[in-house]
């Protein structure tokens, strides 16, 4: 009875989050239909262009379709949860979890048990995964002398590897946590960051192309209803605002991909205990532009490879002035 009553708040929370996520995804889909559909309504010469230049409108339609497919593909992808590492722990080295501590997971905000894994799952995982292996691995990933209290999630009692953070919206610990995207309804982390980059890239190109079609329709010297120009100007203004936001977002995520950082690490650098004292221009997890791009693009194929915090001697060496050799070898980041 106690377990069933404790599971009820968790199920209600998950149902509410699922409904909210579905509502946001429907809103994004509706926005695409609105802005793209308005192009065909406001431009009276578009029918002629479809017949004379079918490749142009065809490419535009393919871009719209690819952007929507990429959106739902990214929204339905896993960012890489610690629980996924637990399930795969018996098949990989360096992926073990202290399930005894995880079984004590609770929600400190309301005092109710709110575990993302059921009791049966925990029992199954505890038979598969050695209890002490995870703690020993974490000691090797963090700098010597670090406190174990800094490694443990205060909400789910999971011993976290570096770059991991608990997401309150997903109620799970996310590997290489970047942020929780409300429009996608999921976290952005180690497993889907590259997919997120491709989505905002495609969305940015789609906005630029759509804005160009709006401008062409407004510049047409043909007789048309006044309300079409009025609606076109309003939609164009909103589209330009969205485009500026998307372009800045794409540039920022391109930068952190090149330097092997996350949004959370950039925003909370001084509050993350293993980044305190690291010089501002030193990116601890960066291994050069080329290797960073390879890891960023291929992380979903490589499994759950955990990154260790570099020793202080290496970080001090990186703080030295760049040499010509560093620039040639793309080690400047």
XYZ file of N, CA, C and O in Angstrom, residues 175-280:
424
model
N 23.933 12.849 -18.262
C 25.356 12.885 -18.574
C 25.672 14.068 -19.478
O 24.958 14.323 -20.447
N 26.741 14.796 -19.158
C 27.171 15.965 -19.913
C 25.979 16.893 -20.156
O 25.676 17.287 -21.284
N 25.329 17.258 -19.065
C 24.112 18.067 -19.106
C 24.393 19.428 -19.732
O 25.319 20.128 -19.344
N 23.578 19.800 -20.722
C 23.696 21.120 -21.348
C 22.568 22.033 -20.868
O 22.807 23.062 -20.264
N 21.331 21.647 -21.120
C 20.162 22.385 -20.632
C 18.918 21.557 -20.891
O 18.955 20.567 -21.623
N 17.819 21.962 -20.287
C 16.526 21.332 -20.572
C 15.771 22.237 -21.528
O 15.451 23.378 -21.207
N 15.488 21.740 -22.722
C 14.807 22.529 -23.749
C 13.299 22.331 -23.602
O 12.784 21.230 -23.810
N 12.594 23.404 -23.245
C 11.151 23.285 -23.038
C 10.419 23.073 -24.360
O 9.362 22.436 -24.396
N 10.964 23.587 -25.462
C 10.294 23.445 -26.759
C 10.400 22.020 -27.292
O 9.523 21.557 -28.017
N 11.477 21.341 -26.930
C 11.630 19.950 -27.325
C 11.032 19.004 -26.295
O 10.732 17.852 -26.595
N 10.889 19.481 -25.062
C 10.350 18.639 -24.007
C 11.324 17.602 -23.509
O 10.912 16.573 -22.960
N 12.624 17.837 -23.668
C 13.633 16.881 -23.222
C 14.913 17.622 -22.880
O 15.088 18.790 -23.248
N 15.800 16.934 -22.188
C 17.108 17.504 -21.880
C 18.025 17.379 -23.094
O 17.854 16.505 -23.943
N 18.995 18.267 -23.144
C 20.069 18.173 -24.127
C 21.325 17.754 -23.378
O 21.747 18.433 -22.443
N 21.866 16.613 -23.775
C 23.027 16.085 -23.077
C 23.978 15.381 -24.027
O 24.024 15.661 -25.230
N 24.714 14.436 -23.486
C 25.795 13.790 -24.225
C 25.307 13.083 -25.487
O 25.957 13.122 -26.528
N 24.146 12.449 -25.427
C 23.694 11.596 -26.518
C 22.948 12.335 -27.626
O 22.819 11.801 -28.731
N 22.398 13.515 -27.340
C 21.585 14.189 -28.364
C 21.993 15.632 -28.615
O 21.248 16.371 -29.266
N 23.163 16.058 -28.117
C 23.586 17.443 -28.348
C 23.843 17.705 -29.825
O 23.511 18.766 -30.357
N 24.444 16.738 -30.516
C 24.714 16.907 -31.944
C 23.405 16.985 -32.727
O 23.286 17.784 -33.662
N 22.427 16.176 -32.364
C 21.128 16.241 -33.030
C 20.473 17.598 -32.812
O 19.844 18.141 -33.727
N 20.619 18.126 -31.602
C 20.070 19.453 -31.307
C 20.746 20.507 -32.160
O 20.095 21.419 -32.667
N 22.065 20.420 -32.358
C 22.785 21.378 -33.197
C 22.249 21.334 -34.629
O 22.033 22.372 -35.248
N 22.056 20.133 -35.162
C 21.540 20.017 -36.521
C 20.116 20.556 -36.624
O 19.744 21.153 -37.645
N 19.317 20.389 -35.585
C 17.950 20.913 -35.619
C 17.949 22.434 -35.685
O 17.253 23.026 -36.527
N 18.710 23.096 -34.814
C 18.692 24.561 -34.844
C 19.357 25.091 -36.118
O 19.005 26.177 -36.596
N 20.306 24.331 -36.685
C 20.895 24.731 -37.962
C 19.843 24.687 -39.069
O 19.701 25.640 -39.846
N 19.102 23.585 -39.165
C 18.060 23.466 -40.185
C 16.947 24.482 -39.951
O 16.413 25.057 -40.910
N 16.609 24.718 -38.697
C 15.567 25.700 -38.389
C 16.007 27.106 -38.782
O 15.199 27.916 -39.267
N 17.281 27.421 -38.592
C 17.802 28.735 -38.973
C 17.748 28.922 -40.487
O 17.327 29.981 -40.980
N 18.184 27.910 -41.242
C 18.118 27.997 -42.708
C 16.675 28.134 -43.174
O 16.368 28.923 -44.101
N 15.761 27.407 -42.553
C 14.344 27.493 -42.923
C 13.795 28.885 -42.655
O 13.033 29.436 -43.477
N 14.168 29.496 -41.540
C 13.703 30.856 -41.228
C 14.239 31.864 -42.240
O 13.509 32.773 -42.663
N 15.518 31.730 -42.618
C 16.097 32.646 -43.601
C 15.361 32.522 -44.932
O 15.007 33.536 -45.567
N 15.116 31.304 -45.372
C 14.444 31.074 -46.653
C 13.003 31.592 -46.609
O 12.533 32.242 -47.550
N 12.308 31.332 -45.509
C 10.921 31.790 -45.376
C 10.854 33.314 -45.336
O 9.966 33.927 -45.945
N 11.797 33.948 -44.617
C 11.824 35.414 -44.571
C 12.074 35.993 -45.962
O 11.481 37.021 -46.332
N 12.939 35.343 -46.751
C 13.188 35.806 -48.117
C 11.923 35.719 -48.967
O 11.634 36.623 -49.773
N 11.131 34.655 -48.790
C 9.873 34.529 -49.535
C 8.867 35.598 -49.115
O 8.131 36.130 -49.951
N 8.838 35.921 -47.826
C 7.954 37.002 -47.359
C 8.346 38.341 -47.988
O 7.491 39.120 -48.428
N 9.644 38.620 -48.005
C 10.118 39.888 -48.564
C 9.792 39.968 -50.051
O 9.380 41.032 -50.564
N 9.967 38.867 -50.775
C 9.628 38.853 -52.198
C 8.149 39.112 -52.423
O 7.762 39.848 -53.348
N 7.292 38.540 -51.575
C 5.847 38.750 -51.743
C 5.451 40.191 -51.427
O 4.537 40.753 -52.053
N 6.136 40.836 -50.463
C 5.818 42.226 -50.120
C 6.301 43.191 -51.192
O 5.735 44.284 -51.352
N 7.339 42.810 -51.942
C 7.881 43.700 -52.974
C 7.171 43.553 -54.321
O 7.481 44.291 -55.252
N 6.244 42.635 -54.415
C 5.544 42.426 -55.680
C 4.677 43.636 -56.025
O 3.942 44.162 -55.185
N 4.784 44.067 -57.273
C 3.984 45.220 -57.737
C 2.740 44.703 -58.472
O 2.585 44.853 -59.675
N 1.874 44.047 -57.701
C 0.636 43.503 -58.252
C -0.519 43.901 -57.340
O -0.327 44.256 -56.174
N -1.711 43.861 -57.908
C -2.900 44.189 -57.131
C -3.241 43.022 -56.200
O -3.403 41.882 -56.634
N -3.329 43.337 -54.919
C -3.719 42.335 -53.941
C -4.360 43.047 -52.747
O -4.214 44.265 -52.560
N -5.079 42.296 -51.944
C -5.790 42.858 -50.802
C -4.816 43.488 -49.814
O -3.716 42.968 -49.592
N -5.241 44.601 -49.197
C -4.371 45.329 -48.272
C -4.008 44.491 -47.047
O -2.915 44.623 -46.488
N -4.947 43.623 -46.633
C -4.697 42.856 -45.418
C -3.575 41.835 -45.615
O -2.930 41.439 -44.632
N -3.318 41.468 -46.865
C -2.230 40.526 -47.099
C -0.876 41.156 -46.791
O 0.004 40.524 -46.173
N -0.704 42.413 -47.202
C 0.541 43.107 -46.866
C 0.659 43.328 -45.366
O 1.757 43.203 -44.788
N -0.459 43.663 -44.732
C -0.437 43.897 -43.279
C -0.043 42.618 -42.532
O 0.835 42.642 -41.657
N -0.693 41.511 -42.884
C -0.363 40.231 -42.243
C 1.068 39.821 -42.567
O 1.796 39.308 -41.707
N 1.507 40.067 -43.796
C 2.861 39.717 -44.180
C 3.909 40.471 -43.379
O 4.926 39.893 -42.977
N 3.662 41.761 -43.125
C 4.611 42.563 -42.347
C 4.678 42.061 -40.905
O 5.774 41.943 -40.312
N 3.526 41.746 -40.310
C 3.502 41.254 -38.932
C 4.245 39.924 -38.825
O 5.092 39.737 -37.942
N 3.938 39.008 -39.729
C 4.597 37.709 -39.688
C 6.089 37.821 -39.965
O 6.906 37.106 -39.364
N 6.472 38.724 -40.854
C 7.893 38.916 -41.158
C 8.637 39.453 -39.940
O 9.764 39.025 -39.656
N 8.017 40.391 -39.221
C 8.657 40.943 -38.021
C 8.863 39.860 -36.963
O 9.935 39.768 -36.348
N 7.845 39.022 -36.761
C 7.976 37.928 -35.795
C 9.038 36.938 -36.261
O 9.846 36.435 -35.466
N 9.066 36.664 -37.552
C 10.025 35.705 -38.100
C 11.457 36.208 -37.962
O 12.370 35.428 -37.661
N 11.672 37.486 -38.162
C 13.017 38.051 -38.000
C 13.474 37.955 -36.542
O 14.642 37.654 -36.258
N 12.546 38.199 -35.616
C 12.877 38.062 -34.193
C 13.279 36.614 -33.872
O 14.278 36.377 -33.181
N 12.516 35.660 -34.372
C 12.847 34.242 -34.162
C 14.172 33.893 -34.815
O 14.995 33.149 -34.259
N 14.420 34.461 -36.000
C 15.662 34.185 -36.722
C 16.878 34.681 -35.957
O 17.900 33.989 -35.882
N 16.784 35.872 -35.389
C 17.910 36.408 -34.606
C 18.210 35.496 -33.427
O 19.378 35.182 -33.130
N 17.160 35.053 -32.741
C 17.352 34.156 -31.602
C 17.984 32.837 -32.032
O 18.930 32.341 -31.405
N 17.475 32.259 -33.123
C 18.011 30.982 -33.597
C 19.453 31.111 -34.064
O 20.286 30.226 -33.816
N 19.760 32.215 -34.739
C 21.125 32.410 -35.236
C 22.116 32.533 -34.080
O 23.194 31.926 -34.113
N 21.755 33.313 -33.059
C 22.628 33.438 -31.890
C 22.769 32.110 -31.161
O 23.859 31.744 -30.703
N 21.663 31.361 -31.065
C 21.707 30.056 -30.409
C 22.602 29.090 -31.173
O 23.400 28.357 -30.578
N 22.498 29.112 -32.511
C 23.326 28.224 -33.330
C 24.803 28.582 -33.213
O 25.667 27.704 -33.102
N 25.119 29.863 -33.233
C 26.508 30.294 -33.095
C 27.073 29.912 -31.731
O 28.226 29.467 -31.620
N 26.267 30.056 -30.684
C 26.741 29.716 -29.339
C 27.008 28.222 -29.213
O 28.048 27.809 -28.687
N 26.099 27.391 -29.721
C 26.299 25.952 -29.618
C 27.411 25.472 -30.546
O 28.037 24.438 -30.264
N 27.668 26.188 -31.625
C 28.833 25.873 -32.446
C 30.117 26.145 -31.675
O 31.076 25.363 -31.737
N 30.131 27.246 -30.940
C 31.303 27.599 -30.133
C 31.566 26.569 -29.041
O 32.706 26.104 -28.870
N 30.527 26.178 -28.307
C 30.763 25.231 -27.215
C 31.061 23.826 -27.747
O 31.716 23.032 -27.065
N 30.609 23.529 -28.981
C 30.989 22.253 -29.585
C 32.471 22.256 -29.948
O 33.170 21.249 -29.770
N 32.970 23.375 -30.459
C 34.384 23.482 -30.825
C 35.294 23.436 -29.610
O 36.453 23.001 -29.713
N 34.813 23.878 -28.463
C 35.629 23.940 -27.251
C 35.275 22.862 -26.235
O 35.837 22.854 -25.137
N 34.356 21.958 -26.585
C 33.939 20.872 -25.701
C 33.478 21.408 -24.351
O 33.987 21.028 -23.287
N 32.488 22.279 -24.396
C 31.858 22.803 -23.200
C 30.359 22.516 -23.270
O 29.852 21.996 -24.256
N 29.657 22.874 -22.205
C 28.204 22.818 -22.196
C 27.666 24.162 -21.738
O 28.389 24.969 -21.137
N 26.398 24.401 -22.026
C 25.772 25.655 -21.596
C 25.824 25.798 -20.084
O 26.078 26.885 -19.555
N 25.589 24.708 -19.376
C 25.612 24.744 -17.913
C 27.003 25.085 -17.392
O 27.141 25.857 -16.439
N 28.045 24.537 -18.012
C 29.402 24.826 -17.564
C 29.779 26.275 -17.838
O 30.480 26.897 -17.029
N 29.326 26.837 -18.942
C 29.616 28.236 -19.246
C 28.888 29.160 -18.282
O 29.452 30.141 -17.782
N 27.621 28.843 -17.995
C 26.805 29.713 -17.146
C 27.156 29.589 -15.670
O 27.074 30.577 -14.923
N 27.527 28.396 -15.231
C 27.779 28.151 -13.802
C 29.218 27.729 -13.539
O 29.473 26.954 -12.622
N 30.136 28.254 -14.297
C 31.537 27.827 -14.181
C 32.086 28.014 -12.771
O 32.785 27.144 -12.244
N 31.762 29.136 -12.134
C 32.311 29.419 -10.807
C 31.631 28.614 -9.708
O 32.139 28.548 -8.582
N 30.489 28.005 -10.003
C 29.772 27.244 -8.985
C 30.040 25.748 -9.078
O 29.688 25.007 -8.173
N 30.645 25.297 -10.164
C 30.978 23.878 -10.316
C 32.319 23.635 -9.631
O 33.328 24.241 -9.995
N 32.329 22.732 -8.650
C 33.485 22.644 -7.759
C 34.762 22.264 -8.487
O 35.840 22.751 -8.154
N 34.696 21.390 -9.514
C 35.930 20.967 -10.176
C 36.395 21.964 -11.235
O 37.430 21.755 -11.865
N 35.633 23.056 -11.467
C 36.057 24.105 -12.388
C 36.539 25.359 -11.654
O 37.010 26.299 -12.295
N 36.411 25.369 -10.337
C 36.885 26.529 -9.570
C 38.406 26.596 -9.640
O 39.099 25.593 -9.488
N 38.913 27.781 -9.842
C 40.348 27.978 -9.921
C 40.933 27.736 -11.296
O 42.119 28.020 -11.515
N 40.142 27.213 -12.223
C 40.631 27.014 -13.586
C 40.618 28.361 -14.313
O 39.614 29.081 -14.253
N 41.706 28.747 -14.980
C 41.727 30.031 -15.699
C 40.572 30.149 -16.682
O 40.131 29.159 -17.272
N 40.078 31.362 -16.876
C 38.886 31.601 -17.685
C 39.053 31.109 -19.122
O 38.122 30.573 -19.712
